[in-house]
Short mmCIF file of C-alpha atoms in Angstrom, two decimals:
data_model
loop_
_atom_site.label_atom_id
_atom_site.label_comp_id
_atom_site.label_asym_id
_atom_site.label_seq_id
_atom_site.Cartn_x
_atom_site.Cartn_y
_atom_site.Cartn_z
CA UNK T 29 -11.50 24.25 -76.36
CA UNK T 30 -14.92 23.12 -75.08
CA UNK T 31 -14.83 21.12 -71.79
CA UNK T 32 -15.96 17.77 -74.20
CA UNK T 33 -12.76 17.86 -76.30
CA UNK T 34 -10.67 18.57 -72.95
CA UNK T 35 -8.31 14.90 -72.86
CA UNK T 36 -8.73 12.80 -69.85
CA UNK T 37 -6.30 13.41 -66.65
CA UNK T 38 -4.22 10.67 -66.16
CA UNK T 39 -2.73 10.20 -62.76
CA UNK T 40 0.33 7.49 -62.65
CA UNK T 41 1.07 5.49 -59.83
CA UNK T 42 3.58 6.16 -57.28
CA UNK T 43 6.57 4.19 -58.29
CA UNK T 44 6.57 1.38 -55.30
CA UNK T 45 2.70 1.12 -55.55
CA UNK T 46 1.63 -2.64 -56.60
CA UNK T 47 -1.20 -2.20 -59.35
CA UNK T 48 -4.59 -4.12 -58.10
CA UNK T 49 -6.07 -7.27 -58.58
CA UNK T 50 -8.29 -7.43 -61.23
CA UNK T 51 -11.76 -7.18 -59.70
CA UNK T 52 -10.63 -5.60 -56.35
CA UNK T 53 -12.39 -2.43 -55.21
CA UNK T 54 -10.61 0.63 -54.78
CA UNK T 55 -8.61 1.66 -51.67
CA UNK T 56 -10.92 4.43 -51.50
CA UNK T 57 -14.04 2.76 -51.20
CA UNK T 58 -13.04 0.78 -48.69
CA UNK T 59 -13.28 2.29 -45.44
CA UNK T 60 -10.42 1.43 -42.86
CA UNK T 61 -12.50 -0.68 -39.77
CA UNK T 62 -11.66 0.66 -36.33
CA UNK T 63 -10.78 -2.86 -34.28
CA UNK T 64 -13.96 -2.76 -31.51
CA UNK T 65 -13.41 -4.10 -28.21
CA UNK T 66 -14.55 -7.63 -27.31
CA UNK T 67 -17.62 -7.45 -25.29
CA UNK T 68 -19.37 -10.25 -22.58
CA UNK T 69 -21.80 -10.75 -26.07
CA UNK T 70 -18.92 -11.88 -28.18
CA UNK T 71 -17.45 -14.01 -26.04
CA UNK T 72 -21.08 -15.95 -25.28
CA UNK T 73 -21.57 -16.31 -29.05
CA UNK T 74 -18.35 -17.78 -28.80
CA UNK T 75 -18.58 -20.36 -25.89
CA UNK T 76 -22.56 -21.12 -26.59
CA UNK T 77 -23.78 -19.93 -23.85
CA UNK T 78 -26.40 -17.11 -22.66
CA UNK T 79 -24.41 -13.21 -21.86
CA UNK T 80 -25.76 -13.62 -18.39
CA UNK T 81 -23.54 -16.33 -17.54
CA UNK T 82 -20.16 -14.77 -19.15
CA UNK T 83 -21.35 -11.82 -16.55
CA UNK T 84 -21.47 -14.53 -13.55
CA UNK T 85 -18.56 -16.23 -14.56
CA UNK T 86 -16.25 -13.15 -14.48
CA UNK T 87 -17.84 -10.98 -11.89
CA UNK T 88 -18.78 -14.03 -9.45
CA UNK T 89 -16.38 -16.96 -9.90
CA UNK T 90 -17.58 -19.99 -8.42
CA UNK T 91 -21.33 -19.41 -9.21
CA UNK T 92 -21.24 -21.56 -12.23
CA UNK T 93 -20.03 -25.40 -12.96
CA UNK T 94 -16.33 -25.61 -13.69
CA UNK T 95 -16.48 -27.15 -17.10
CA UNK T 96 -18.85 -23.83 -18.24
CA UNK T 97 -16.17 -21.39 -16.93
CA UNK T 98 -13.41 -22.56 -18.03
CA UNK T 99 -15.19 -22.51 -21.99
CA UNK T 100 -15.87 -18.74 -20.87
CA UNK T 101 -12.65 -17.50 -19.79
CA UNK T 102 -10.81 -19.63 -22.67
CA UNK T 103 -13.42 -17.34 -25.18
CA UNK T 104 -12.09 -14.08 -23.29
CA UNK T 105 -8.38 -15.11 -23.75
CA UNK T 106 -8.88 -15.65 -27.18
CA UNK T 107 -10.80 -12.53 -27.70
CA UNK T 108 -8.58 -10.48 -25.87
CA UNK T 109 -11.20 -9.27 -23.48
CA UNK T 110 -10.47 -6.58 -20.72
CA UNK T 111 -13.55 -5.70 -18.09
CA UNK T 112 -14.58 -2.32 -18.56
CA UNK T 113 -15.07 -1.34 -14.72
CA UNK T 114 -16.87 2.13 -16.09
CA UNK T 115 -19.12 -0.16 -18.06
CA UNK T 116 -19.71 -2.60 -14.85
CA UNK T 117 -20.63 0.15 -11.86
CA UNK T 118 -23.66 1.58 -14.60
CA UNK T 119 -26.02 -1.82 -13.62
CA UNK T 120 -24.61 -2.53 -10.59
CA UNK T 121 -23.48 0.65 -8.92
CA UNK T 122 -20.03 -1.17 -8.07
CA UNK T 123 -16.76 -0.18 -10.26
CA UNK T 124 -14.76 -3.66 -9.47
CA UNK T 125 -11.95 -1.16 -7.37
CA UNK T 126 -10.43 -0.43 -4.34
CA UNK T 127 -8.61 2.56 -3.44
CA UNK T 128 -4.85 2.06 -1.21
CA UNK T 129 -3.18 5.68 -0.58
CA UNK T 130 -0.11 5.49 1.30
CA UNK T 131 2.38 7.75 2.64
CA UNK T 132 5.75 7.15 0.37
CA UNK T 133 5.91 4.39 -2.16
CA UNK T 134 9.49 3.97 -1.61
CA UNK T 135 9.26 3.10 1.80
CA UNK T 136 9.60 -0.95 2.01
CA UNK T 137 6.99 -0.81 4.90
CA UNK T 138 4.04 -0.20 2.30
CA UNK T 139 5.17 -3.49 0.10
CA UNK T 140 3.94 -6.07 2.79
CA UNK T 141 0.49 -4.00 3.21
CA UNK T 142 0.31 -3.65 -0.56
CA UNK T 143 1.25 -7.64 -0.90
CA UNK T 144 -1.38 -8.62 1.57
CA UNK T 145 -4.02 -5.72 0.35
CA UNK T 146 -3.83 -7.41 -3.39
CA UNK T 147 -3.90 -10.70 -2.67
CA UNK T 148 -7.26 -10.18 -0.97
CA UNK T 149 -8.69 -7.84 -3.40
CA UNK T 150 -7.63 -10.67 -6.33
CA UNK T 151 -9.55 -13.70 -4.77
CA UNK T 152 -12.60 -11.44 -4.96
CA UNK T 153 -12.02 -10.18 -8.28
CA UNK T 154 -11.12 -6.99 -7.66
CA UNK T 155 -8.50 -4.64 -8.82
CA UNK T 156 -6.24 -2.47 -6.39
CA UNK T 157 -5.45 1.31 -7.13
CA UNK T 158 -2.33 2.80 -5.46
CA UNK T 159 -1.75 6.26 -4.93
CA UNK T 160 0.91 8.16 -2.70
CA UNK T 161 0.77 11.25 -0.78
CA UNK T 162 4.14 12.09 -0.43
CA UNK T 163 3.70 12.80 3.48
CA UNK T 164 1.05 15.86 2.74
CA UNK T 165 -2.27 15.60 4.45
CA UNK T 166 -3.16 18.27 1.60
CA UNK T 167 -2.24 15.89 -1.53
CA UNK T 168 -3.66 12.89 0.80
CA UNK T 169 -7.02 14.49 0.82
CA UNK T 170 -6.87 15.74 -3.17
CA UNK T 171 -6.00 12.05 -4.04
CA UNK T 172 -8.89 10.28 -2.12
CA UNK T 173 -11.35 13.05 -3.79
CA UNK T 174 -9.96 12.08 -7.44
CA UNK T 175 -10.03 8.37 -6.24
CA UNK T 176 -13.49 8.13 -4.38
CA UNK T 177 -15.75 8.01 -7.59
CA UNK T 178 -13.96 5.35 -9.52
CA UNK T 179 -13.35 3.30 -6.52
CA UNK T 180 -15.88 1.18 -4.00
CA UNK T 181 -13.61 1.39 -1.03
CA UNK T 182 -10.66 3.30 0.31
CA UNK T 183 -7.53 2.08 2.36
CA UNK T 184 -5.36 5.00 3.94
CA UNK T 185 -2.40 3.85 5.56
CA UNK T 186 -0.97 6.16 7.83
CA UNK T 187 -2.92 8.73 7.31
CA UNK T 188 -1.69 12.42 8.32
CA UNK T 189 -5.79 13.78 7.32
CA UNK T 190 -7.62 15.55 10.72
CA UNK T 191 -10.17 12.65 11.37
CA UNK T 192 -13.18 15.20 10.51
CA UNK T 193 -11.98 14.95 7.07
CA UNK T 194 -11.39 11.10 7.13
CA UNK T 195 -14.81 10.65 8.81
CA UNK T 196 -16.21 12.93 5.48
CA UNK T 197 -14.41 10.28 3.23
CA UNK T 198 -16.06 7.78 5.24
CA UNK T 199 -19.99 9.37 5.05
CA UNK T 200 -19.53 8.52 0.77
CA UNK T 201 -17.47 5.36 0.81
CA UNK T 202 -16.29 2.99 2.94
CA UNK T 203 -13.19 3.73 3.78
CA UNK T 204 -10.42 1.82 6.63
CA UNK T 205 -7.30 3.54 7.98
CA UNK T 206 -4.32 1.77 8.49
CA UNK T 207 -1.75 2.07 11.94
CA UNK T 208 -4.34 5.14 12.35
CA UNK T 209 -7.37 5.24 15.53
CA UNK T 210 -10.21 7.90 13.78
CA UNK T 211 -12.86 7.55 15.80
CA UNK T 212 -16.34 6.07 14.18
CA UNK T 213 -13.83 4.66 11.35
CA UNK T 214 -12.27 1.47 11.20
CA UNK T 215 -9.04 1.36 11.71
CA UNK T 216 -6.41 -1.48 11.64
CA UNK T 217 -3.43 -0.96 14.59
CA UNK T 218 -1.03 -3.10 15.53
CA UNK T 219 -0.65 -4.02 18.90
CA UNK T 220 2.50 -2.44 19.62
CA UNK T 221 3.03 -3.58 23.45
CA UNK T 222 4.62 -7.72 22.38
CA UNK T 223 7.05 -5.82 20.70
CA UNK T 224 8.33 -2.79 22.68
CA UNK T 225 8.17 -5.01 26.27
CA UNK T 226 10.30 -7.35 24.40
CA UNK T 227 12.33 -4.69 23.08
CA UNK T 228 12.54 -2.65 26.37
CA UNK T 229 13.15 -5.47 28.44
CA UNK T 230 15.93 -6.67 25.86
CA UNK T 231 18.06 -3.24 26.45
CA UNK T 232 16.85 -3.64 30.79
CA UNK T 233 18.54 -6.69 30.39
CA UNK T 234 21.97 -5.79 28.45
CA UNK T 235 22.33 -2.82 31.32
CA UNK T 236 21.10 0.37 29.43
CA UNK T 237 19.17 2.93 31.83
CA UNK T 238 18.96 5.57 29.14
CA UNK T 239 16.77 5.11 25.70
CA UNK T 240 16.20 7.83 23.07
CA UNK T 241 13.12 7.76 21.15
CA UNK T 242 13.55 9.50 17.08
CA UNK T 243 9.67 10.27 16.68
CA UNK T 244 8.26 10.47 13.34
CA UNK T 245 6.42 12.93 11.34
CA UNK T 246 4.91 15.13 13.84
CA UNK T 247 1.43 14.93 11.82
CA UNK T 248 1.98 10.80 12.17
CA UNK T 249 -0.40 8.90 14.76
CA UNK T 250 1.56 5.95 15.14
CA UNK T 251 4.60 7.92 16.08
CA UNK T 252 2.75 9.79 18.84
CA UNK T 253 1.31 6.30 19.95
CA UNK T 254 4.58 4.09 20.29
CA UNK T 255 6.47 6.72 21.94
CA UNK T 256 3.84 7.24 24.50
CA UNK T 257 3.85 3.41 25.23
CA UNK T 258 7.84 3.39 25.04
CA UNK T 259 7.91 6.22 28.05
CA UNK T 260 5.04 4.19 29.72
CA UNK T 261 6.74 0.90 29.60
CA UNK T 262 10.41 2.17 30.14
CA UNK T 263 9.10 4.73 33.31
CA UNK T 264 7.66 1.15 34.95
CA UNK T 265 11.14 -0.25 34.70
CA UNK T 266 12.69 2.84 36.07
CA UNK T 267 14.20 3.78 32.96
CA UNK T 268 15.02 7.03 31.42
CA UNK T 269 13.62 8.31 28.15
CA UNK T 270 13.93 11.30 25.85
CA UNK T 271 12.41 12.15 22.83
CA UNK T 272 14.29 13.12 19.32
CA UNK T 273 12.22 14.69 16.62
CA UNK T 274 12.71 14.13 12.75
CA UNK T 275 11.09 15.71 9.83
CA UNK T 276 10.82 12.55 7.61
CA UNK T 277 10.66 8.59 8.24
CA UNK T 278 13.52 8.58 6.07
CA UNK T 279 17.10 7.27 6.14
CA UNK T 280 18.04 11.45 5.22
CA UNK T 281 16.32 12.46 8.49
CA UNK T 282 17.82 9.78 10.20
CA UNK T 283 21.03 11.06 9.42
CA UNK T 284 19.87 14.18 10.54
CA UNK T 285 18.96 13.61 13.42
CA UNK T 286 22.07 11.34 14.62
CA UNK T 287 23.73 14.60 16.74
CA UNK T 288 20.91 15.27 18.70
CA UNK T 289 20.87 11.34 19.13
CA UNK T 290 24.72 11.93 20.60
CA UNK T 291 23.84 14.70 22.69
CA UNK T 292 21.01 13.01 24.87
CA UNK T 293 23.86 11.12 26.13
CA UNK T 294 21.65 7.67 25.68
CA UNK T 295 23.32 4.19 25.27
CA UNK T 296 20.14 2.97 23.05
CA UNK T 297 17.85 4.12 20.38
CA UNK T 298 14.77 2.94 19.55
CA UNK T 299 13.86 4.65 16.27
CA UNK T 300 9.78 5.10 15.12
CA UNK T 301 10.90 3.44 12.02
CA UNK T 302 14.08 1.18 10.29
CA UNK T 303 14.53 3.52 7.89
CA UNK T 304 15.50 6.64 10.32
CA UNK T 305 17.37 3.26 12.24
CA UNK T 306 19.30 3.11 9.68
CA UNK T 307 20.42 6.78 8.69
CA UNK T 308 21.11 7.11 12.12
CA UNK T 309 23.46 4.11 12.03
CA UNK T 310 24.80 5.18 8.14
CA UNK T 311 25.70 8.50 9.79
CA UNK T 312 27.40 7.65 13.55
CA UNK T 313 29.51 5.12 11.72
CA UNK T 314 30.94 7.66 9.22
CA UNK T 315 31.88 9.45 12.10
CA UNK T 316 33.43 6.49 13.95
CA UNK T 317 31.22 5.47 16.46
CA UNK T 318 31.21 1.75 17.30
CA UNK T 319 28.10 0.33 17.08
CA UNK T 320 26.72 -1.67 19.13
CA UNK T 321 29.53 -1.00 21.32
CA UNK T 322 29.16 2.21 22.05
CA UNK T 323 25.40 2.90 21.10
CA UNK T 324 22.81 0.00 20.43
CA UNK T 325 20.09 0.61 18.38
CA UNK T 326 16.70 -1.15 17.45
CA UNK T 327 14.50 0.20 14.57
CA UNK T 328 10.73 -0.59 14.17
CA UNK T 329 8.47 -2.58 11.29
CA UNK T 330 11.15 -4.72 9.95
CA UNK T 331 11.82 -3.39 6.36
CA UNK T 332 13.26 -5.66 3.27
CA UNK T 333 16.92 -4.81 3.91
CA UNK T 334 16.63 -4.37 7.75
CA UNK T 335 19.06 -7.35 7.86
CA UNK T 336 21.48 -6.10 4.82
CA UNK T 337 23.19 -3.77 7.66
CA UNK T 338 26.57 -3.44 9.03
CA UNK T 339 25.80 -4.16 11.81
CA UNK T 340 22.15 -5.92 11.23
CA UNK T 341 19.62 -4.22 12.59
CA UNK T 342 17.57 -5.34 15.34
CA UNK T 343 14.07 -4.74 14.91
CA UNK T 344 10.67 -4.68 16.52
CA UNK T 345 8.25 -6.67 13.27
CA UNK T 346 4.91 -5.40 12.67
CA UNK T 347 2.22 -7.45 10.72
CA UNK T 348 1.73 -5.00 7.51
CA UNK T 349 0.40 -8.06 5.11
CA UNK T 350 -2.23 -9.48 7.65
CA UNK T 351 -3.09 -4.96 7.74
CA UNK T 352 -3.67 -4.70 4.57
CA UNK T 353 -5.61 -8.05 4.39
CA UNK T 354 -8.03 -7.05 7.04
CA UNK T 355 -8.47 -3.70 6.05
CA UNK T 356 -9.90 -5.80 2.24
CA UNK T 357 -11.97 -7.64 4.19
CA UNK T 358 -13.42 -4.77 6.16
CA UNK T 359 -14.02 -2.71 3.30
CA UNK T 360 -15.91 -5.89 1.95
CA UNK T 361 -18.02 -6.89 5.22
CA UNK T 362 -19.69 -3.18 4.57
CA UNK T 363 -20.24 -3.15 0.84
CA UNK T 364 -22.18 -7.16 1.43
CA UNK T 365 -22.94 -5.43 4.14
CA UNK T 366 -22.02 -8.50 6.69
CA UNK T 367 -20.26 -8.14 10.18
CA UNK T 368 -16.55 -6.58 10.39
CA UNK T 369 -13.98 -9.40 10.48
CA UNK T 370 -13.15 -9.43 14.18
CA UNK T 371 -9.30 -8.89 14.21
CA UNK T 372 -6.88 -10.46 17.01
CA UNK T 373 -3.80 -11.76 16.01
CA UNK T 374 -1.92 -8.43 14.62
CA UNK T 375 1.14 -8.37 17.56
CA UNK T 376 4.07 -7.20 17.43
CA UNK T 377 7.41 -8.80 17.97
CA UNK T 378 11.19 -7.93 18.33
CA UNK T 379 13.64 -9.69 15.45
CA UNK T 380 17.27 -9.88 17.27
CA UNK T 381 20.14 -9.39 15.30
CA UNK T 382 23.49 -7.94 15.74
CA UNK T 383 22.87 -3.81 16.81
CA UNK T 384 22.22 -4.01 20.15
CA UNK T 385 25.05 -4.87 23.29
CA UNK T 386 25.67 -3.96 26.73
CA UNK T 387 26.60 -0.18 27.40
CA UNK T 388 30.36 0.83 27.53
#
C-alpha cells in the first residue's frame, strides 16, 4: 500500500484528560514560563519611580522621604522581592554580610553576643552569617576562608586561631575578635577585674582561704587571662589558689573534672565558665556532697539557666550583647572607614544567688 492510501493515526485521549476549548492552542505549543525573580526594575515600574531610588531606599534607608519608601517597600512585598547580595557586591564591591564564627552553638554564652551582633547588623541593613567551629582552631580557620569572600566583615568569638593567622584574616577583611587580645586586631574583652574582686572578696568574706580554679580549653585566651587575674587578686588577699584543667567548657567536662576538684581539698570553686559550674555541681551532688555547705561554687558569664539550679548558681555576668554590638560597629567604623567606637562600659559583675556559704 503506497504511503498516500496509508489511513490517518489516530491517538485517543487519556481517559481523565478534559478535551480543549475550541480555539485554544495546543499544550505543546505553549511553552511552560519559568517564574523570574522580581528585580529593583519591577518594583520601580511598579511604585513610579526611577530604579535608582528602589536601590537607595533598600540599601540606604533614611536617604529618601518617608512617603516614597514606604510606596517602594509596599511594591517589594507585593512582588515578593529578596536582595540578591551576589548581585549587590558586583557595583559596589560590598555583599550586604557579616561573618560571626563562634566556638559551640549550643553554648548559651554565644546567644547574648549573637542577640546583640544582629540587632546591630539589622539597623544597618545587613544580614548576619553564623558559623561554628566546634572548638578546632583547624575548622575555625577552614570556615573563615569559605566565609571571607561572601562576607564584608568577620566576628570570631573566642577564637582558638595563632594570632599570625587571625592577623592574615585581618590583611583581606576586617575582621574583630571577641574575649580574644591579637595584637594589631581589634579585639573586644571584658574587663574581668569588677567581677572577680567582687567574687574573690565575696568567698574572703564567707571565710574560705582555699579557691580552685577549672581552666578552660587550654587553646582558650580568656581562660589563661581570668585565671591569671584570679591568682593575682586572691595572692593580694593572702589566699590560696590551684588550678584544675578541663578538656571542654562543657557541663561533660565539668563532671569530669569534679574529683580532681575534691582532691585540691578547696572550700570554693570558681569555674572559667557556668557550664563546667554546673557539671561540677550535677556531679558532687550525685555523689552526696552538700552544696554550698560543704563546697561553694561560683561559675562565670551568666548563662540562660544559670539560675534553673539546685542550688542556683552564683555567677560572675559578662556583657556578651554590648560584645557583639561593638564588635558591628567596629567592623563598620573600618569599611566607612570612620574612627573605632571607643569602648568603656563592658565590666564585669558578680550575680549572688544561693551556691556559695561559709566553709564547714
Amino acid at each position: 500500500m503506497s504511503t498516500s492510501d496509508a489511513s490517518p493515526e489516530v491517538v485517543l485521549p487519556a481517559p481523565d484528560a478534559k478535551a480543549p476549548e475550541a480555539g485554544a492552542p495546543e499544550a505543546s505549543a505553549v511553552p511552560a514560563k519559568t517564574k523570574r525573580a522580581a528585580t529593583i526594575y519591577d518594583i520601580a515600574q511598579l511604585a513610579g519611580v526611577n530604579p535608582s531610588t528602589v536601590s537607595r531606599a533598600l540599601s540606604r534607608p533614611g536617604r529618601i522621604n518617608e512617603k516614597t519608601a514606604q510606596k517602594i517597600h509596599d511594591a517589594a512585598r507585593q512582588l515578593n522581592y529578596v536582595a540578591n547580595p551576589a548581585a549587590r557586591a558586583l557595583p559596589t564591591g560590598r555583599t550586604g554580610t557579616l561573618g560571626l564564627i563562634v566556638a559551640d552553638i549550643t553554648n548559651p554564652m554565644f546567644f547574648d553576643v549573637v542577640r546583640g551582633a544582629e540587632r546591630e547588623a539589622a539597623e544597618r541593613n545587613y544580614t548576619l552569617v553564623l558559623a561554628e567551629f566546634k572548638e578546632s582552631a583547624e575548622m575555625e580557620l577552614l570556615t573563615a576562608r569559605r566565609l571571607m569572600p561572601s562576607v564584608d566583615g568577620l566576628i570570631l568569638a573566642t577564637s582558638r586561631l595563632l594570632p599570625d593567622d587571625v592577623r592574615a584574616l585581618g590583611q583581606e577583611k576586617p575582621v574583630v575578635v571577641i574575649n580574644r587580645q591579637v595584637d594589631d586586631v581589634d579585639s573586644i574583652v571584658a574587663d574581668v577585674d569588677p567581677g572577680l574582686t567582687e567574687a574573690i572578696d565575696h568567698l574572703v568574706g564567707l571565710g574560705h582561704r582555699r579557691l580552685a580554679f577549672v581552666s578552660g580549653p587550654g587553646r582558650s585566651w580568656m581562660s589563661r587571662h581570668r585565671w591569671n587575674r584570679t591568682r593575682e587578686l586572691c595572692a593580694e588577699r593572702g589566699i590560696e589558689t590551684v588550678r584544675v584543667p578541663s578538656t571542654q567548657p562543657d557541663m561533660a567536662a565539668g563532671r569530669a573534672a569534679a574529683t580532681a576538684v575534691l582532691e585540691t581539698g578547696a572550700t570554693a570553686v570558681l569555674a572559667y565558665n557556668d557550664l563546667l559550674a554546673i557539671g561540677i555541681m550535677l556531679e558532687l551532688r550525685s555523689r552526696g556532697v552538700e552544696m554550698p555547705a560543704q563546697l561553694s561554687l561560683i561559675g562565670f558569664d551568666d548563662i540562660f539557666g544559670s539560675d534553673f539550679t539546685t542550688p542556683a548558681l552564683t555567677s560572675i555576668r559578662s556583657p556578651h550583647i554590648a560584645s557583639g554590638s561593638y564588635a558591628v560597629q567596629t567592623l563598620f567604623a573600618h569599611l566607612g572607614g570612620t574612627d573605632v567606637p571607643v569602648i568603656t562600659d563592658l565590666a564585669t559583675t558578680l550575680i549572688m544567688r544561693e551556691s556559695t556559704a561559709p566553709p564547714r
